Amino acid sequence: MKFFIDTANLAQIAEANDLGVLDGVTTNPSLMMKEGISGRDNVLKHYVDICNIVDGPVSAEVISVDFAGMVKEGEQLAALHHNIVVKVPMTKDGIKAIKYFSSKGIKTNCTLVFSAGQALLAAKAGATFLSPFIGRVDDSCWDGIELISQIRLIYDNYGFNTEILAASIRTPMHIVKCAEAGADIATCPLSSILGLLKHPLTDIGLEQFIADYKKVEG
Ligand code: E4P
């Protein structure tokens, strides 16, 4: 299973990268806004800054909603760095844009996915990555992990190569459940990745080992 970090915060991206377990980055316009990045030039520079930290796919989202706009923006984003993946929303124009990018060899991440039907369509269009938003599914009293299982089954039935990138992760347990359900990737806040480290018995055991070592050493 691959781990992506879901943030535009350079310090957090660097911290996750230093752990040695980071495979990529996802961003979205809200995450960019959270970091105070505004203006087209600053946004583009920020994507390059991220690419200079992590050697792996970096999702950069288009903000156009029409096919022509998505194509223009996506081509500009893809030209920034070889690791850029163009993030495209799950809409009719988005599907057409994914098909276009796929035919040009430009990698895509189909975002704002909430159903298996949408996942099927994105794979048919040739999306490189698919982002089901499991946290937001859970928030609306549906089952985000069940959605991952359903998409896994469908993709395996037909041998689709689109990678399932579980997004909108809220907790470390979401990551574990996504791994059980067969997601290819989880994109997570740093807190959820670090949360995987935690177990009280690890802390208690380590404290005991150090105390015993000190006794023997005198
Ligand atoms: C990542 O690709 C998504 O944009 C992100 O995970 C959405 O997360 P949220 O539901 O916490 O905003």
mmCIF file of C-alpha atoms and ligand atoms in Angstrom:
data_model
loop_
_atom_site.group_PDB
_atom_site.id
_atom_site.type_symbol
_atom_site.label_atom_id
_atom_site.label_comp_id
_atom_site.label_asym_id
_atom_site.label_seq_id
_atom_site.Cartn_x
_atom_site.Cartn_y
_atom_site.Cartn_z
ATOM 1 C CA MET A 1 0.000 0.000 0.000
ATOM 2 C CA LYS A 2 1.276 3.447 -0.900
ATOM 3 C CA PHE A 3 1.049 6.452 1.430
ATOM 4 C CA PHE A 4 0.411 9.934 0.098
ATOM 5 C CA ILE A 5 0.151 13.004 2.313
ATOM 6 C CA ASP A 6 -2.954 15.130 1.888
ATOM 7 C CA THR A 7 -1.732 18.679 2.464
ATOM 8 C CA ALA A 8 -0.100 21.680 0.836
ATOM 9 C CA ASN A 9 1.938 22.434 3.978
ATOM 10 C CA LEU A 10 5.614 22.186 3.025
ATOM 11 C CA ALA A 11 6.833 21.515 6.588
ATOM 12 C CA GLN A 12 4.409 18.610 7.014
ATOM 13 C CA ILE A 13 5.299 17.235 3.586
ATOM 14 C CA ALA A 14 8.992 17.375 4.501
ATOM 15 C CA GLU A 15 8.332 15.709 7.893
ATOM 16 C CA ALA A 16 6.407 12.835 6.268
ATOM 17 C CA ASN A 17 9.051 12.498 3.564
ATOM 18 C CA ASP A 18 11.802 12.296 6.210
ATOM 19 C CA LEU A 19 10.014 9.283 7.731
ATOM 20 C CA GLY A 20 10.917 7.432 4.543
ATOM 21 C CA VAL A 21 7.451 6.034 3.917
ATOM 22 C CA LEU A 22 5.975 8.729 1.692
ATOM 23 C CA ASP A 23 5.061 7.902 -1.907
ATOM 24 C CA GLY A 24 3.285 11.065 -3.068
ATOM 25 C CA VAL A 25 1.204 14.141 -2.276
ATOM 26 C CA THR A 26 -2.366 15.268 -2.912
ATOM 27 C CA THR A 27 -3.574 18.843 -2.705
ATOM 28 C CA ASN A 28 -6.838 20.594 -3.478
ATOM 29 C CA PRO A 29 -7.858 24.261 -3.718
ATOM 30 C CA SER A 30 -9.043 24.271 -0.085
ATOM 31 C CA LEU A 31 -5.704 22.915 1.153
ATOM 32 C CA MET A 32 -3.849 25.551 -0.899
ATOM 33 C CA MET A 33 -6.075 28.261 0.580
ATOM 34 C CA LYS A 34 -5.333 26.949 4.076
ATOM 35 C CA GLU A 35 -1.634 27.627 3.447
ATOM 36 C CA GLY A 36 -2.439 31.139 2.194
ATOM 37 C CA ILE A 37 -1.307 30.363 -1.364
ATOM 38 C CA SER A 38 -3.134 32.568 -3.839
ATOM 39 C CA GLY A 39 -2.546 33.980 -7.315
ATOM 40 C CA ARG A 40 -1.799 31.690 -10.260
ATOM 41 C CA ASP A 41 1.985 32.226 -10.228
ATOM 42 C CA ASN A 42 2.252 31.494 -6.500
ATOM 43 C CA VAL A 43 0.091 28.399 -6.857
ATOM 44 C CA LEU A 44 2.243 27.054 -9.699
ATOM 45 C CA LYS A 45 5.456 27.815 -7.762
ATOM 46 C CA HIS A 46 4.050 25.990 -4.735
ATOM 47 C CA TYR A 47 3.460 22.842 -6.783
ATOM 48 C CA VAL A 48 7.082 22.949 -7.943
ATOM 49 C CA ASP A 49 8.226 23.440 -4.317
ATOM 50 C CA ILE A 50 6.272 20.299 -3.351
ATOM 51 C CA CYS A 51 7.769 18.352 -6.265
ATOM 52 C CA ASN A 52 11.220 19.366 -5.074
ATOM 53 C CA ILE A 53 10.565 17.705 -1.690
ATOM 54 C CA VAL A 54 8.864 14.446 -2.698
ATOM 55 C CA ASP A 55 9.879 12.162 -5.531
ATOM 56 C CA GLY A 56 6.444 10.762 -6.365
ATOM 57 C CA PRO A 57 3.091 11.748 -7.851
ATOM 58 C CA VAL A 58 1.895 15.225 -6.788
ATOM 59 C CA SER A 59 -1.779 15.944 -7.534
ATOM 60 C CA ALA A 60 -2.541 19.487 -8.698
ATOM 61 C CA GLU A 61 -6.231 20.273 -9.171
ATOM 62 C CA VAL A 62 -7.780 22.178 -12.071
ATOM 63 C CA ILE A 63 -10.293 24.841 -11.117
ATOM 64 C CA SER A 64 -11.940 25.136 -14.529
ATOM 65 C CA VAL A 65 -15.287 23.391 -14.865
ATOM 66 C CA ASP A 66 -15.465 23.241 -18.664
ATOM 67 C CA PHE A 67 -13.593 20.804 -20.912
ATOM 68 C CA ALA A 68 -11.526 23.431 -22.788
ATOM 69 C CA GLY A 69 -10.519 25.160 -19.557
ATOM 70 C CA MET A 70 -9.567 21.873 -17.881
ATOM 71 C CA VAL A 71 -7.409 20.890 -20.858
ATOM 72 C CA LYS A 72 -5.612 24.244 -20.946
ATOM 73 C CA GLU A 73 -5.027 24.290 -17.192
ATOM 74 C CA GLY A 74 -4.095 20.617 -17.002
ATOM 75 C CA GLU A 75 -1.503 20.917 -19.758
ATOM 76 C CA GLN A 76 0.048 23.893 -17.969
ATOM 77 C CA LEU A 77 0.144 21.971 -14.681
ATOM 78 C CA ALA A 78 1.588 18.829 -16.272
ATOM 79 C CA ALA A 79 4.364 20.887 -17.885
ATOM 80 C CA LEU A 80 5.527 22.138 -14.466
ATOM 81 C CA HIS A 81 7.223 18.891 -13.400
ATOM 82 C CA HIS A 82 7.237 15.230 -14.479
ATOM 83 C CA ASN A 83 5.671 14.204 -11.144
ATOM 84 C CA ILE A 84 2.565 16.367 -11.527
ATOM 85 C CA VAL A 85 -0.742 14.493 -11.784
ATOM 86 C CA VAL A 86 -3.686 16.554 -13.039
ATOM 87 C CA LYS A 87 -6.580 16.332 -10.603
ATOM 88 C CA VAL A 88 -9.923 16.524 -12.377
ATOM 89 C CA PRO A 89 -13.416 16.526 -10.835
ATOM 90 C CA MET A 90 -15.930 13.767 -11.519
ATOM 91 C CA THR A 91 -18.189 15.627 -13.928
ATOM 92 C CA LYS A 92 -19.199 15.098 -17.561
ATOM 93 C CA ASP A 93 -16.537 17.563 -18.742
ATOM 94 C CA GLY A 94 -14.108 16.042 -16.247
ATOM 95 C CA ILE A 95 -14.556 12.573 -17.743
ATOM 96 C CA LYS A 96 -13.961 13.962 -21.232
ATOM 97 C CA ALA A 97 -10.835 15.748 -19.974
ATOM 98 C CA ILE A 98 -9.543 12.552 -18.293
ATOM 99 C CA LYS A 99 -10.000 10.680 -21.566
ATOM 100 C CA TYR A 100 -8.144 13.464 -23.411
ATOM 101 C CA PHE A 101 -5.252 13.544 -20.894
ATOM 102 C CA SER A 102 -5.051 9.751 -20.963
ATOM 103 C CA SER A 103 -4.650 9.800 -24.768
ATOM 104 C CA LYS A 104 -1.823 12.341 -24.370
ATOM 105 C CA GLY A 105 -0.008 10.311 -21.697
ATOM 106 C CA ILE A 106 -0.791 12.872 -18.962
ATOM 107 C CA LYS A 107 -1.540 11.288 -15.580
ATOM 108 C CA THR A 108 -4.840 12.122 -13.882
ATOM 109 C CA ASN A 109 -6.499 11.825 -10.497
ATOM 110 C CA CYS A 110 -10.289 11.765 -10.716
ATOM 111 C CA THR A 111 -11.525 13.548 -7.599
ATOM 112 C CA LEU A 112 -14.803 14.030 -5.720
ATOM 113 C CA VAL A 113 -15.821 10.393 -6.183
ATOM 114 C CA PHE A 114 -18.657 9.124 -4.004
ATOM 115 C CA SER A 115 -20.097 6.109 -5.827
ATOM 116 C CA ALA A 116 -19.062 2.884 -7.567
ATOM 117 C CA GLY A 117 -20.765 4.076 -10.768
ATOM 118 C CA GLN A 118 -18.532 7.146 -10.841
ATOM 119 C CA ALA A 119 -15.514 4.910 -10.208
ATOM 120 C CA LEU A 120 -16.435 2.695 -13.164
ATOM 121 C CA LEU A 121 -16.759 5.684 -15.481
ATOM 122 C CA ALA A 122 -13.423 7.171 -14.387
ATOM 123 C CA ALA A 123 -11.635 3.867 -15.016
ATOM 124 C CA LYS A 124 -13.254 3.570 -18.457
ATOM 125 C CA ALA A 125 -11.959 7.079 -19.271
ATOM 126 C CA GLY A 126 -8.439 5.976 -18.293
ATOM 127 C CA ALA A 127 -7.905 7.789 -14.974
ATOM 128 C CA THR A 128 -4.519 6.979 -13.433
ATOM 129 C CA PHE A 129 -5.836 7.466 -9.895
ATOM 130 C CA LEU A 130 -9.360 7.523 -8.448
ATOM 131 C CA SER A 131 -10.126 9.445 -5.252
ATOM 132 C CA PRO A 132 -13.164 8.158 -3.336
ATOM 133 C CA PHE A 133 -13.727 10.559 -0.404
ATOM 134 C CA ILE A 134 -14.350 8.035 2.339
ATOM 135 C CA GLY A 135 -14.468 10.510 5.249
ATOM 136 C CA ARG A 136 -17.116 12.608 3.538
ATOM 137 C CA VAL A 137 -19.073 9.429 2.708
ATOM 138 C CA ASP A 138 -18.972 8.473 6.402
ATOM 139 C CA ASP A 139 -19.981 12.040 7.342
ATOM 140 C CA SER A 140 -23.165 11.591 5.321
ATOM 141 C CA CYS A 141 -24.005 8.336 7.143
ATOM 142 C CA TRP A 142 -22.958 5.999 4.292
ATOM 143 C CA ASP A 143 -20.053 3.536 4.501
ATOM 144 C CA GLY A 144 -16.804 4.831 2.991
ATOM 145 C CA ILE A 145 -14.880 1.592 3.507
ATOM 146 C CA GLU A 146 -17.684 -0.407 1.874
ATOM 147 C CA LEU A 147 -17.317 1.900 -1.136
ATOM 148 C CA ILE A 148 -13.600 1.056 -1.361
ATOM 149 C CA SER A 149 -14.426 -2.698 -1.257
ATOM 150 C CA GLN A 150 -17.044 -2.284 -3.980
ATOM 151 C CA ILE A 151 -14.651 -0.379 -6.271
ATOM 152 C CA ARG A 152 -11.876 -2.953 -5.602
ATOM 153 C CA LEU A 153 -14.217 -5.761 -6.688
ATOM 154 C CA ILE A 154 -15.281 -3.947 -9.862
ATOM 155 C CA TYR A 155 -11.725 -3.000 -10.858
ATOM 156 C CA ASP A 156 -10.500 -6.553 -10.245
ATOM 157 C CA ASN A 157 -13.437 -8.029 -12.209
ATOM 158 C CA TYR A 158 -12.327 -6.182 -15.329
ATOM 159 C CA GLY A 159 -8.600 -5.692 -14.768
ATOM 160 C CA PHE A 160 -8.780 -1.883 -14.688
ATOM 161 C CA ASN A 161 -5.360 -0.348 -13.956
ATOM 162 C CA THR A 162 -6.750 2.783 -12.280
ATOM 163 C CA GLU A 163 -5.297 2.957 -8.762
ATOM 164 C CA ILE A 164 -7.736 3.401 -5.884
ATOM 165 C CA LEU A 165 -6.490 6.390 -3.890
ATOM 166 C CA ALA A 166 -8.584 6.481 -0.723
ATOM 167 C CA ALA A 167 -9.043 10.165 0.168
ATOM 168 C CA SER A 168 -10.704 12.224 2.871
ATOM 169 C CA ILE A 169 -9.033 10.022 5.482
ATOM 170 C CA ARG A 170 -9.800 11.165 9.018
ATOM 171 C CA THR A 171 -8.154 8.613 11.326
ATOM 172 C CA PRO A 172 -5.389 5.978 11.494
ATOM 173 C CA MET A 173 -8.140 3.330 11.612
ATOM 174 C CA HIS A 174 -9.407 4.575 8.245
ATOM 175 C CA ILE A 175 -5.946 3.761 6.838
ATOM 176 C CA VAL A 176 -5.997 0.238 8.295
ATOM 177 C CA LYS A 177 -9.528 -0.412 7.022
ATOM 178 C CA CYS A 178 -8.572 0.898 3.557
ATOM 179 C CA ALA A 179 -5.611 -1.493 3.550
ATOM 180 C CA GLU A 180 -7.942 -4.396 4.421
ATOM 181 C CA ALA A 181 -10.349 -3.346 1.668
ATOM 182 C CA GLY A 182 -7.560 -3.300 -0.911
ATOM 183 C CA ALA A 183 -7.063 0.410 -1.622
ATOM 184 C CA ASP A 184 -3.841 0.887 -3.577
ATOM 185 C CA ILE A 185 -3.063 4.173 -1.835
ATOM 186 C CA ALA A 186 -4.267 6.172 1.154
ATOM 187 C CA THR A 187 -3.803 9.930 1.114
ATOM 188 C CA CYS A 188 -3.747 11.075 4.701
ATOM 189 C CA PRO A 189 -3.203 14.025 6.981
ATOM 190 C CA LEU A 190 0.190 13.786 8.753
ATOM 191 C CA SER A 191 -1.638 13.224 12.070
ATOM 192 C CA SER A 192 -3.234 10.012 10.744
ATOM 193 C CA ILE A 193 0.094 8.668 9.454
ATOM 194 C CA LEU A 194 1.769 9.419 12.796
ATOM 195 C CA GLY A 195 -1.244 7.918 14.588
ATOM 196 C CA LEU A 196 -0.274 4.528 13.143
ATOM 197 C CA LEU A 197 2.801 4.609 15.393
ATOM 198 C CA LYS A 198 0.845 4.741 18.609
ATOM 199 C CA HIS A 199 0.239 1.900 21.033
ATOM 200 C CA PRO A 200 0.410 2.250 24.833
ATOM 201 C CA LEU A 201 2.026 -1.199 25.207
ATOM 202 C CA THR A 202 4.885 -0.039 22.955
ATOM 203 C CA ASP A 203 5.496 2.926 25.287
ATOM 204 C CA ILE A 204 5.221 0.798 28.441
ATOM 205 C CA GLY A 205 7.444 -1.937 26.992
ATOM 206 C CA LEU A 206 10.113 0.508 25.880
ATOM 207 C CA GLU A 207 10.122 2.249 29.261
ATOM 208 C CA GLN A 208 10.607 -1.139 30.947
ATOM 209 C CA PHE A 209 13.441 -2.187 28.613
ATOM 210 C CA ILE A 210 15.301 1.098 29.194
ATOM 211 C CA ALA A 211 14.790 0.840 32.978
ATOM 212 C CA ASP A 212 16.098 -2.762 33.023
ATOM 213 C CA TYR A 213 19.072 -1.823 30.854
ATOM 214 C CA LYS A 214 19.955 0.967 33.301
ATOM 215 C CA LYS A 215 19.755 -1.438 36.258
ATOM 216 C CA VAL A 216 22.253 -3.817 34.649
ATOM 217 C CA GLU A 217 24.525 -0.961 33.584
ATOM 218 C CA GLY A 218 24.391 0.427 37.120
HETATM 219 C C1 E4P B 1 -7.662 14.607 -1.534
HETATM 220 O O1 E4P B 1 -7.383 14.271 -2.647
HETATM 221 C C2 E4P B 1 -8.960 15.183 -1.176
HETATM 222 O O2 E4P B 1 -9.139 16.410 -1.810
HETATM 223 C C3 E4P B 1 -9.036 15.305 0.322
HETATM 224 O O3 E4P B 1 -8.643 14.081 0.886
HETATM 225 C C4 E4P B 1 -10.407 15.730 0.838
HETATM 226 O O4 E4P B 1 -10.385 15.626 2.230
HETATM 227 P P1 E4P B 1 -11.494 16.292 3.181
HETATM 228 O O5 E4P B 1 -12.774 15.563 2.979
HETATM 229 O O6 E4P B 1 -10.941 16.102 4.550
HETATM 230 O O7 E4P B 1 -11.587 17.738 2.791
#
